[in-house]
Short mmCIF file of C-alpha atoms and ligand atoms in Angstrom, two decimals:
data_model
loop_
_atom_site.label_atom_id
_atom_site.label_comp_id
_atom_site.label_asym_id
_atom_site.label_seq_id
_atom_site.Cartn_x
_atom_site.Cartn_y
_atom_site.Cartn_z
CA MET D 1 178.02 97.41 -69.41
CA ALA D 2 175.56 99.21 -71.40
CA TYR D 3 176.17 96.62 -74.23
CA ARG D 4 175.52 93.68 -71.84
CA VAL D 5 172.33 95.13 -70.49
CA ALA D 6 171.23 95.90 -74.24
CA MET D 7 172.14 92.21 -75.09
CA GLU D 8 170.21 91.01 -72.08
CA ASP D 9 167.30 92.98 -73.29
CA GLY D 10 167.53 91.39 -76.63
CA LEU D 11 167.73 88.14 -75.01
CA ALA D 12 164.51 88.45 -73.08
CA ALA D 13 162.60 89.70 -76.20
CA ALA D 14 164.00 86.91 -78.42
CA TYR D 15 163.35 84.27 -75.63
CA ALA D 16 159.61 85.67 -75.54
CA ARG D 17 159.52 85.34 -79.34
CA ARG D 18 160.79 81.89 -79.50
CA MET D 19 158.66 80.49 -76.53
CA SER D 20 155.37 81.86 -78.37
CA PRO D 21 153.26 78.96 -79.58
CA ASP D 22 153.52 80.55 -83.10
CA ALA D 23 157.22 80.37 -83.21
CA PRO D 24 158.59 78.13 -86.03
CA ARG D 25 159.99 74.82 -84.76
CA THR D 26 162.25 74.50 -87.70
CA PRO D 27 165.58 76.19 -88.45
CA TYR D 28 165.29 79.90 -89.43
CA ALA D 29 167.87 82.66 -89.19
CA ASP D 30 167.59 84.99 -86.34
CA PRO D 31 170.93 86.22 -85.84
CA ALA D 32 170.20 89.05 -83.39
CA ALA D 33 168.68 86.49 -80.93
CA GLY D 34 171.79 84.16 -81.44
CA ALA D 35 174.03 86.99 -80.66
CA ALA D 36 172.06 87.82 -77.55
CA VAL D 37 172.16 84.19 -76.28
CA LYS D 38 175.97 84.02 -76.88
CA ALA D 39 176.54 87.33 -74.95
CA ALA D 40 174.63 86.24 -71.97
CA ASP D 41 176.37 82.81 -71.99
CA ARG D 42 179.78 84.45 -72.37
CA ALA D 43 178.98 86.93 -69.55
CA HIS D 44 177.44 84.42 -66.98
CA VAL D 45 177.66 80.77 -67.69
CA PHE D 46 180.68 78.91 -66.37
CA HIS D 47 181.16 75.87 -68.61
CA SER D 48 182.43 72.27 -67.80
CA TRP D 49 186.05 71.11 -68.47
CA SER D 50 187.00 74.43 -70.04
CA ALA D 51 189.36 77.53 -69.87
CA GLN D 52 186.42 79.98 -69.91
CA GLY D 53 188.10 82.61 -72.03
CA LEU D 54 189.19 80.05 -74.65
CA ILE D 55 185.95 78.70 -75.66
CA ASP D 56 183.33 79.76 -78.26
CA PRO D 57 180.04 77.83 -77.65
CA LEU D 58 177.52 77.54 -80.62
CA ALA D 59 174.23 79.13 -79.76
CA VAL D 60 171.58 76.53 -80.42
CA ALA D 61 168.24 77.69 -81.61
CA GLY D 62 166.44 74.13 -81.53
CA ALA D 63 166.64 70.40 -82.26
CA GLU D 64 164.53 67.57 -83.49
CA GLY D 65 165.16 63.96 -84.12
CA ALA D 66 168.77 63.48 -85.06
CA TYR D 67 169.32 67.19 -85.99
CA PHE D 68 169.89 70.56 -84.25
CA TRP D 69 170.32 74.08 -85.70
CA ASP D 70 171.97 77.47 -84.79
CA TYR D 71 170.42 80.95 -85.12
CA ASP D 72 172.14 81.56 -88.52
CA GLY D 73 169.90 78.94 -90.04
CA ASN D 74 172.75 76.17 -90.14
CA ARG D 75 171.58 72.70 -89.35
CA TYR D 76 173.60 69.81 -88.06
CA LEU D 77 173.31 66.03 -88.12
CA ASP D 78 174.17 65.33 -84.61
CA PHE D 79 176.64 62.24 -84.46
CA THR D 80 177.25 62.74 -80.68
CA SER D 81 173.60 62.52 -79.35
CA GLY D 82 174.44 65.50 -76.99
CA LEU D 83 176.89 63.67 -74.81
CA VAL D 84 175.76 60.31 -76.04
CA PHE D 85 172.35 60.52 -74.30
CA THR D 86 169.63 61.33 -76.97
CA ASN D 87 169.19 57.67 -77.64
CA ILE D 88 165.61 58.40 -79.16
CA GLY D 89 166.85 61.74 -80.73
CA TYR D 90 165.46 65.23 -79.67
CA GLN D 91 161.97 66.38 -78.86
CA HIS D 92 160.50 63.20 -79.21
CA PRO D 93 156.61 64.16 -79.22
CA VAL D 94 155.48 61.29 -76.92
CA VAL D 95 158.18 61.84 -74.31
CA VAL D 96 157.70 65.56 -74.36
CA ALA D 97 153.96 65.16 -73.96
CA ALA D 98 154.50 62.86 -70.98
CA ILE D 99 156.67 65.37 -69.28
CA GLN D 100 154.12 68.12 -69.85
CA GLU D 101 151.52 65.64 -68.40
CA GLN D 102 153.29 64.87 -65.39
CA ALA D 103 154.17 68.53 -64.94
CA GLY D 104 150.50 69.19 -64.82
CA LYS D 105 149.77 66.33 -62.49
CA LEU D 106 152.70 66.25 -59.88
CA VAL D 107 155.81 68.28 -60.94
CA THR D 108 157.78 67.11 -57.92
CA PHE D 109 157.58 65.26 -54.66
CA ALA D 110 160.09 64.23 -52.01
CA PRO D 111 162.00 60.89 -52.42
CA ALA D 112 160.56 59.30 -49.12
CA PHE D 113 157.20 58.64 -50.60
CA ALA D 114 155.91 56.27 -53.11
CA VAL D 115 154.98 58.07 -56.30
CA GLU D 116 153.48 56.63 -59.36
CA ALA D 117 156.02 57.81 -61.89
CA ARG D 118 158.89 56.68 -59.72
CA SER D 119 157.41 53.22 -59.06
CA GLU D 120 156.57 52.63 -62.76
CA ALA D 121 160.19 53.77 -63.80
CA ALA D 122 161.66 51.54 -61.27
CA ARG D 123 159.48 48.73 -62.42
CA LEU D 124 160.13 49.10 -66.09
CA ILE D 125 163.93 49.54 -65.35
CA ALA D 126 164.22 46.48 -63.08
CA GLU D 127 162.27 44.26 -65.84
CA ARG D 128 165.01 45.11 -68.37
CA THR D 129 168.22 44.93 -66.19
CA PRO D 130 169.87 41.56 -66.29
CA GLY D 131 169.70 38.91 -63.61
CA ASP D 132 168.50 39.84 -60.14
CA LEU D 133 169.13 43.60 -60.32
CA ASP D 134 165.78 44.35 -59.25
CA LYS D 135 166.04 47.42 -56.83
CA ILE D 136 166.67 50.76 -58.15
CA PHE D 137 168.43 53.67 -56.38
CA PHE D 138 167.64 56.84 -58.34
CA THR D 139 170.23 59.76 -58.80
CA ASN D 140 170.24 62.77 -60.83
CA GLY D 141 173.06 61.58 -63.21
CA GLY D 142 175.85 59.18 -63.84
CA ALA D 143 178.55 60.25 -61.45
CA GLU D 144 176.17 60.05 -58.39
CA ALA D 145 175.25 56.70 -59.60
CA VAL D 146 178.92 55.61 -59.51
CA GLU D 147 179.35 57.44 -56.04
CA ASN D 148 176.66 55.34 -54.65
CA ALA D 149 177.47 52.04 -56.18
CA VAL D 150 181.00 52.42 -54.63
CA ARG D 151 179.57 53.38 -51.28
CA MET D 152 177.09 50.33 -51.43
CA ALA D 153 180.06 48.00 -52.30
CA ARG D 154 182.08 49.49 -49.44
CA LEU D 155 179.36 49.00 -46.89
CA HIS D 156 178.44 45.59 -48.06
CA THR D 157 181.97 44.22 -48.03
CA GLY D 158 183.27 46.23 -45.13
CA ARG D 159 186.32 46.91 -47.45
CA HIS D 160 187.65 50.17 -48.85
CA LYS D 161 189.71 49.75 -52.00
CA VAL D 162 188.18 49.89 -55.40
CA LEU D 163 189.86 48.85 -58.86
CA SER D 164 189.18 50.65 -62.16
CA ALA D 165 190.58 50.56 -65.53
CA TYR D 166 193.02 53.42 -66.96
CA ARG D 167 191.03 53.70 -70.15
CA SER D 168 187.75 54.85 -68.49
CA TYR D 169 185.45 57.70 -67.54
CA HIS D 170 183.12 57.42 -64.55
CA GLY D 171 182.07 61.06 -63.74
CA GLY D 172 183.19 64.30 -62.38
CA THR D 173 182.45 64.07 -58.61
CA ALA D 174 185.00 63.02 -55.96
CA THR D 175 184.98 59.18 -56.14
CA ALA D 176 183.97 59.00 -59.70
CA ILE D 177 186.67 61.25 -61.00
CA ASN D 178 189.26 59.21 -58.88
CA LEU D 179 187.97 56.07 -60.56
CA THR D 180 188.29 57.68 -64.04
CA GLY D 181 191.62 56.79 -65.87
CA ASP D 182 191.34 59.70 -68.54
CA PRO D 183 193.31 62.80 -68.00
CA ARG D 184 190.22 64.79 -66.51
CA ARG D 185 191.43 62.84 -63.28
CA TRP D 186 194.71 64.53 -63.04
CA ALA D 187 193.69 67.81 -61.55
CA SER D 188 191.70 66.26 -58.86
CA ASP D 189 193.74 63.22 -58.17
CA ASN D 190 194.45 63.60 -54.33
CA GLY D 191 195.24 59.88 -54.14
CA SER D 192 192.96 59.61 -51.02
CA ALA D 193 189.92 57.78 -52.67
CA GLY D 194 191.37 54.24 -52.14
CA VAL D 195 191.21 53.82 -56.01
CA VAL D 196 193.70 51.31 -57.63
CA ARG D 197 193.95 51.50 -61.45
CA PHE D 198 194.63 48.57 -63.97
CA TRP D 199 194.67 47.80 -67.63
CA ALA D 200 191.63 46.35 -69.17
CA PRO D 201 191.95 44.64 -72.55
CA PHE D 202 192.28 46.68 -75.78
CA LEU D 203 193.88 44.79 -78.51
CA TYR D 204 194.65 47.57 -80.94
CA ARG D 205 196.83 49.23 -78.43
CA SER D 206 197.47 46.12 -76.25
CA PRO D 207 199.03 46.90 -73.04
CA PHE D 208 200.04 43.09 -72.81
CA HIS D 209 201.72 42.82 -76.34
CA ALA D 210 199.12 40.40 -77.32
CA GLY D 211 198.43 39.19 -80.97
CA SER D 212 194.90 38.04 -80.74
CA GLU D 213 191.61 38.59 -78.78
CA ALA D 214 192.19 35.24 -76.88
CA GLU D 215 195.60 36.25 -75.81
CA GLU D 216 194.57 39.69 -74.87
CA CYS D 217 191.81 38.37 -72.73
CA ALA D 218 193.95 35.58 -70.99
CA ARG D 219 196.74 38.35 -70.28
CA ALA D 220 194.22 40.95 -69.16
CA LEU D 221 192.59 38.48 -66.72
CA GLN D 222 196.11 37.55 -65.38
CA HIS D 223 197.03 41.03 -65.02
CA LEU D 224 193.84 41.65 -63.03
CA GLU D 225 194.80 38.67 -60.86
CA ASP D 226 198.28 39.98 -60.34
CA THR D 227 197.01 43.31 -59.25
CA LEU D 228 194.78 41.95 -56.78
CA ALA D 229 197.50 39.67 -55.41
CA PHE D 230 199.62 42.62 -54.70
CA GLU D 231 196.77 44.90 -53.46
CA GLY D 232 195.44 42.29 -51.10
CA PRO D 233 192.19 40.81 -52.34
CA ALA D 234 190.54 40.97 -48.92
CA THR D 235 191.15 44.77 -48.99
CA VAL D 236 189.27 45.29 -52.20
CA ALA D 237 185.57 46.24 -52.08
CA ALA D 238 184.84 46.50 -55.77
CA VAL D 239 186.07 46.25 -59.45
CA VAL D 240 184.39 48.97 -61.53
CA LEU D 241 184.28 48.67 -65.18
CA GLU D 242 182.56 50.37 -67.95
CA THR D 243 180.87 47.41 -69.85
CA ILE D 244 182.15 48.93 -73.07
CA PRO D 245 184.33 51.98 -72.19
CA GLY D 246 182.77 54.83 -73.90
CA THR D 247 184.68 58.07 -73.94
CA ALA D 248 187.76 56.17 -73.65
CA GLY D 249 187.42 54.70 -77.10
CA ILE D 250 184.48 52.09 -77.43
CA MET D 251 186.50 48.96 -76.91
CA THR D 252 184.38 45.89 -76.77
CA PRO D 253 185.83 43.60 -74.29
CA PRO D 254 186.99 40.21 -75.97
CA PRO D 255 184.82 37.15 -75.54
CA GLY D 256 185.37 35.90 -71.89
CA TYR D 257 186.80 38.77 -70.45
CA LEU D 258 183.87 40.20 -68.42
CA ALA D 259 182.94 36.62 -67.41
CA GLY D 260 186.38 36.03 -66.31
CA VAL D 261 186.27 39.30 -64.12
CA ARG D 262 183.07 38.01 -62.63
CA GLU D 263 184.54 34.60 -61.68
CA ILE D 264 187.70 36.41 -59.95
CA CYS D 265 185.25 38.87 -58.11
CA ASP D 266 183.23 35.79 -56.96
CA ARG D 267 186.35 34.11 -55.77
CA TYR D 268 187.45 36.86 -53.55
CA GLY D 269 184.06 38.39 -52.42
CA ILE D 270 184.52 41.44 -54.40
CA VAL D 271 181.55 43.42 -55.64
CA PHE D 272 181.32 43.59 -59.49
CA VAL D 273 180.10 47.01 -60.61
CA LEU D 274 179.40 47.61 -64.34
CA ASP D 275 178.89 51.22 -65.35
CA GLU D 276 176.44 51.34 -68.20
CA VAL D 277 175.91 55.00 -68.10
CA MET D 278 176.85 55.45 -71.60
CA ALA D 279 176.60 51.83 -73.01
CA GLY D 280 173.06 51.27 -71.53
CA PHE D 281 169.54 51.69 -72.81
CA GLY D 282 169.90 50.45 -76.38
CA ARG D 283 173.09 52.12 -77.51
CA THR D 284 174.83 48.78 -78.34
CA GLY D 285 171.80 47.16 -79.92
CA LYS D 286 170.69 45.45 -76.69
CA TRP D 287 169.04 47.01 -73.69
CA PHE D 288 172.36 46.65 -71.80
CA ALA D 289 175.93 45.93 -73.07
CA ALA D 290 176.05 43.32 -70.38
CA ASP D 291 173.58 41.29 -72.48
CA HIS D 292 176.05 40.76 -75.08
CA HIS D 293 178.45 39.04 -72.73
CA ASP D 294 175.93 37.15 -70.59
CA VAL D 295 177.30 38.61 -67.41
CA VAL D 296 175.28 39.71 -64.30
CA PRO D 297 177.13 42.37 -62.20
CA ASP D 298 176.38 43.04 -58.60
CA LEU D 299 175.58 46.65 -59.18
CA MET D 300 174.95 48.44 -62.44
CA THR D 301 174.96 52.22 -62.96
CA PHE D 302 172.82 53.81 -65.61
CA ALA D 303 171.78 57.42 -66.53
CA LYS D 304 171.75 59.19 -70.00
CA GLY D 305 169.70 56.81 -72.37
CA VAL D 306 167.28 55.87 -69.54
CA ASN D 307 165.15 59.03 -70.60
CA SER D 308 167.39 60.27 -73.36
CA GLY D 309 168.53 63.09 -71.03
CA TYR D 310 165.26 64.91 -71.28
CA VAL D 311 165.36 65.49 -67.45
CA PRO D 312 168.42 64.55 -65.38
CA LEU D 313 168.10 60.97 -64.20
CA GLY D 314 170.47 58.29 -63.31
CA GLY D 315 170.62 55.27 -60.85
CA VAL D 316 172.23 52.04 -59.53
CA ALA D 317 170.43 48.58 -60.24
CA ILE D 318 171.23 46.54 -57.24
CA SER D 319 171.28 42.87 -56.84
CA ALA D 320 169.14 40.95 -54.25
CA GLU D 321 172.22 40.16 -52.06
CA ILE D 322 173.28 43.65 -51.91
CA ALA D 323 169.72 44.87 -51.34
CA ALA D 324 169.55 42.44 -48.41
CA THR D 325 172.49 44.27 -46.77
CA PHE D 326 170.26 47.38 -46.44
CA GLU D 327 167.00 45.57 -45.44
CA THR D 328 167.30 46.40 -41.85
CA ARG D 329 170.30 48.40 -41.84
CA PRO D 330 169.68 51.87 -43.18
CA TYR D 331 171.39 52.98 -46.51
CA PRO D 332 173.57 56.03 -45.42
CA GLY D 333 172.84 58.16 -48.75
CA GLY D 334 170.33 59.97 -50.39
CA LEU D 335 169.49 62.98 -52.68
CA THR D 336 166.84 65.66 -52.50
CA TYR D 337 165.63 64.71 -56.04
CA SER D 338 166.22 60.98 -56.03
CA GLY D 339 163.54 59.73 -58.30
CA HIS D 340 162.21 63.06 -59.37
CA PRO D 341 158.68 62.43 -60.77
CA LEU D 342 159.32 64.57 -63.86
CA ALA D 343 162.55 62.62 -64.73
CA CYS D 344 160.81 59.38 -64.06
CA ALA D 345 157.77 60.24 -66.03
CA ALA D 346 160.34 60.75 -68.81
CA ALA D 347 161.96 57.36 -68.27
CA VAL D 348 158.60 55.73 -68.36
CA ALA D 349 157.54 57.51 -71.57
CA THR D 350 161.15 56.76 -73.06
CA ILE D 351 161.13 53.05 -72.21
CA LYS D 352 157.61 52.67 -73.78
CA VAL D 353 158.62 54.58 -76.86
CA MET D 354 161.78 52.34 -77.29
CA GLU D 355 159.59 49.25 -76.98
CA GLU D 356 156.98 50.44 -79.45
CA GLU D 357 159.28 51.73 -81.97
CA LYS D 358 161.76 48.95 -81.54
CA THR D 359 164.62 51.40 -80.92
CA VAL D 360 167.05 48.72 -79.35
CA GLU D 361 166.46 46.65 -82.69
CA SER D 362 167.00 49.72 -84.79
CA ALA D 363 170.38 50.42 -83.08
CA ALA D 364 171.42 46.74 -83.66
CA HIS D 365 170.27 46.93 -87.35
CA LEU D 366 172.03 50.30 -87.76
CA GLY D 367 175.35 48.92 -86.57
CA GLU D 368 175.14 45.63 -88.64
CA HIS D 369 173.90 46.97 -91.85
CA VAL D 370 174.60 50.63 -91.95
CA LEU D 371 177.25 52.02 -89.72
CA GLY D 372 179.45 48.94 -89.56
CA PRO D 373 179.74 48.32 -93.35
CA GLY D 374 179.83 52.12 -94.01
CA LEU D 375 182.68 52.81 -91.59
CA ARG D 376 184.66 49.92 -92.70
CA GLU D 377 184.30 51.10 -96.34
CA LEU D 378 185.49 54.53 -95.18
CA ALA D 379 188.55 52.88 -93.69
CA GLY D 380 189.45 51.02 -96.67
CA ARG D 381 189.73 54.22 -98.70
CA HIS D 382 191.24 56.62 -95.90
CA PRO D 383 194.86 55.94 -94.76
CA SER D 384 194.05 58.11 -91.58
CA VAL D 385 191.68 55.39 -90.26
CA GLY D 386 193.68 52.98 -87.99
CA GLU D 387 190.70 50.89 -86.66
CA VAL D 388 186.88 50.99 -86.95
CA ARG D 389 185.43 49.26 -83.84
CA GLY D 390 181.90 49.17 -82.29
CA LEU D 391 178.26 47.83 -82.38
CA GLY D 392 174.84 49.17 -82.53
CA ALA D 393 174.97 52.91 -82.46
CA PHE D 394 178.09 52.95 -80.63
CA TRP D 395 181.40 53.18 -82.94
CA ALA D 396 184.86 54.69 -82.76
CA LEU D 397 187.46 55.62 -85.66
CA GLU D 398 190.85 55.50 -84.38
CA LEU D 399 192.78 58.13 -86.53
CA VAL D 400 196.37 57.52 -87.00
CA ARG D 401 199.44 59.14 -88.78
CA ASP D 402 200.71 55.95 -89.66
CA ARG D 403 198.91 52.66 -90.07
CA GLU D 404 201.74 50.54 -89.70
CA THR D 405 203.18 51.88 -86.44
CA ARG D 406 199.62 53.01 -85.32
CA GLU D 407 201.03 56.29 -84.14
CA PRO D 408 197.96 58.38 -83.14
CA LEU D 409 196.84 61.25 -85.43
CA VAL D 410 197.62 63.49 -82.36
CA PRO D 411 199.43 62.59 -79.13
CA TYR D 412 197.80 61.60 -75.93
CA ASN D 413 195.72 64.51 -74.44
CA ALA D 414 197.09 66.96 -77.01
CA THR D 415 196.10 70.65 -77.04
CA GLY D 416 196.86 73.61 -79.18
CA GLU D 417 199.02 73.09 -82.16
CA ALA D 418 199.75 69.48 -81.34
CA ASN D 419 195.99 68.93 -81.85
CA ALA D 420 195.72 70.80 -85.10
CA PRO D 421 194.98 67.79 -87.08
CA MET D 422 191.76 66.75 -85.03
CA ALA D 423 190.76 70.31 -84.87
CA ALA D 424 190.90 70.38 -88.81
CA PHE D 425 188.99 67.11 -88.97
CA GLY D 426 186.36 68.64 -86.75
CA ALA D 427 186.08 71.78 -88.65
CA ALA D 428 185.63 69.90 -91.82
CA CYS D 429 182.83 67.68 -90.39
CA ARG D 430 180.94 70.92 -89.08
CA LYS D 431 181.33 72.41 -92.58
CA ASN D 432 179.68 69.59 -94.15
CA GLY D 433 176.78 69.74 -91.59
CA LEU D 434 177.82 67.06 -89.24
CA TRP D 435 178.55 67.59 -85.60
CA PRO D 436 181.22 65.06 -84.72
CA PHE D 437 182.14 63.42 -81.36
CA ILE D 438 185.99 63.78 -81.05
CA ASN D 439 188.12 62.55 -78.09
CA MET D 440 191.91 62.81 -78.60
CA ASN D 441 192.70 60.99 -81.69
CA ARG D 442 189.29 59.45 -82.10
CA THR D 443 186.08 60.38 -83.63
CA HIS D 444 183.09 58.35 -82.17
CA VAL D 445 180.10 57.71 -84.38
CA VAL D 446 177.31 57.91 -81.68
CA PRO D 447 174.10 59.19 -83.35
CA ALA D 448 170.52 58.67 -82.05
CA CYS D 449 169.69 54.85 -82.08
CA ASN D 450 166.75 55.67 -84.24
CA ILE D 451 168.15 57.66 -87.08
CA THR D 452 167.08 56.51 -90.43
CA GLU D 453 169.44 54.77 -92.97
CA ALA D 454 169.42 57.99 -95.07
CA GLU D 455 170.38 60.12 -92.21
CA ALA D 456 173.32 57.71 -91.32
CA LYS D 457 174.42 57.71 -94.82
CA GLU D 458 174.43 61.50 -94.87
CA GLY D 459 176.60 61.61 -91.91
CA LEU D 460 179.04 58.95 -93.50
CA ALA D 461 179.31 61.13 -96.75
CA ALA D 462 180.32 64.10 -94.41
CA LEU D 463 182.74 61.89 -92.62
CA ASP D 464 184.12 60.83 -95.85
CA THR D 465 184.94 64.45 -96.84
CA ALA D 466 186.42 65.24 -93.50
CA LEU D 467 188.64 62.17 -93.42
CA SER D 468 190.31 63.45 -96.64
CA VAL D 469 191.44 66.32 -94.30
CA ALA D 470 192.73 64.02 -91.86
CA ASP D 471 194.54 62.07 -94.68
CA GLU D 472 196.67 65.14 -95.23
CA TYR D 473 198.22 64.49 -91.93
CA THR D 474 199.27 60.84 -92.41
CA VAL D 475 202.79 59.97 -93.27
C1 LIG N 1 180.45 55.60 -68.45
C2 LIG N 1 180.18 56.86 -67.83
N1 LIG N 1 179.94 56.78 -66.37
C3 LIG N 1 179.60 57.91 -65.89
C4 LIG N 1 179.48 59.08 -66.47
C5 LIG N 1 179.07 60.32 -65.64
O1 LIG N 1 177.76 60.63 -65.85
P1 LIG N 1 177.13 62.25 -65.54
O2 LIG N 1 178.00 63.18 -66.43
O3 LIG N 1 175.82 62.06 -65.92
O4 LIG N 1 177.57 62.40 -64.11
C6 LIG N 1 179.67 59.07 -67.70
C7 LIG N 1 179.45 60.51 -68.45
O5 LIG N 1 179.77 60.51 -69.72
C8 LIG N 1 179.90 57.98 -68.63
O6 LIG N 1 180.23 57.99 -69.79
#
């Protein structure tokens, strides 16, 4: 107890020191402060998705641009963008200043009023969303956006069932976690949410034994038709898909697939929901991933990149037809902080920065000329890389034990010893100053959309070294 109190006192002093205007904003060693931060975290912070006694969170002292650093003076190039949200990097001065300005002017206000920052954020978002998705319902993050999109679809259609893909992640709340395909769902899957899952296309591990993108597309669409036929199309409110599944593996759908899903939804009066929480706001080299496929969903969810995660914000962009449903009928949903002025001011500033600095174009350039060629070159030299796929600042390397059989480097959802190869790969990245995004047998290359070519190459060099470690586990 005495140790804990002492650490807490140390924390207060360290906090005051670092918050002082004179404190350096670049990496410097202050291990005592780091130890205090860590001690208070271990004593009091309950972390997401974790066995609390088995984790060892790094104490982070600061961040800027594409980098962050710890209290021991170690600096890391962040190839994760946090959880794929800092699309403009950390501490962008224009957005930080806009948040400060909004805090000084009107830091908060209830959602039932028209507020300048909220109106302007909605206008700027609606201007960029495809088609007639011109009304914005604001939430605090992605899962709440998905919850509300599904609620809107159910009320609009008068139907309950919702279809989603096995290889997907849609959030941690009740409906969103039920829609989620990945194993994070299992513990909360009570089978009561009216969700039916199906297989979306993924040629490298084709659920349809397809040999080409065209075959994968046709068979995936037929599979969706078959699933609907056996579920009863008139019972289905919505099909919910990530435009490009993110955490599940960054699988760009084959040409024609999303248009095909759009056509099926239209035929049966089903609401088409695209989840752009991770893929949206520049990540893929366009404002929205849907723009690559010329599809307009009925509802589109967003979060993360809308303001680079500087203040929690998400939302649903709503089509004219669904908005009309709630023109005279009240929408039965809301949040205390819907359209929080601070979060909206951050979105306004972020979108303006992205326009002025051409961040979306930077992501496209990065994918085409730096990350794509660089990652493919690594794949040519490292037998552990089974496939490289992606676009913009949104890439996945599928690591395998055997390129021929495509056996993953670690089994699906492996933990402990079974996950040792990926753990060794991750440790090698960090040792080389790169913070990697790792999910199962994949590493995702998802840096800020505005990293420089030199920074991207620094990351590729660290990956090169770490992939040599992964190679040791190949057959
Ligand atoms: C595609 C997608 N949808 C929804 C979510 C949930 O967002 P949040 O964690 O902000 O609730 C995520 C989060 O990673 C996501 O990637």
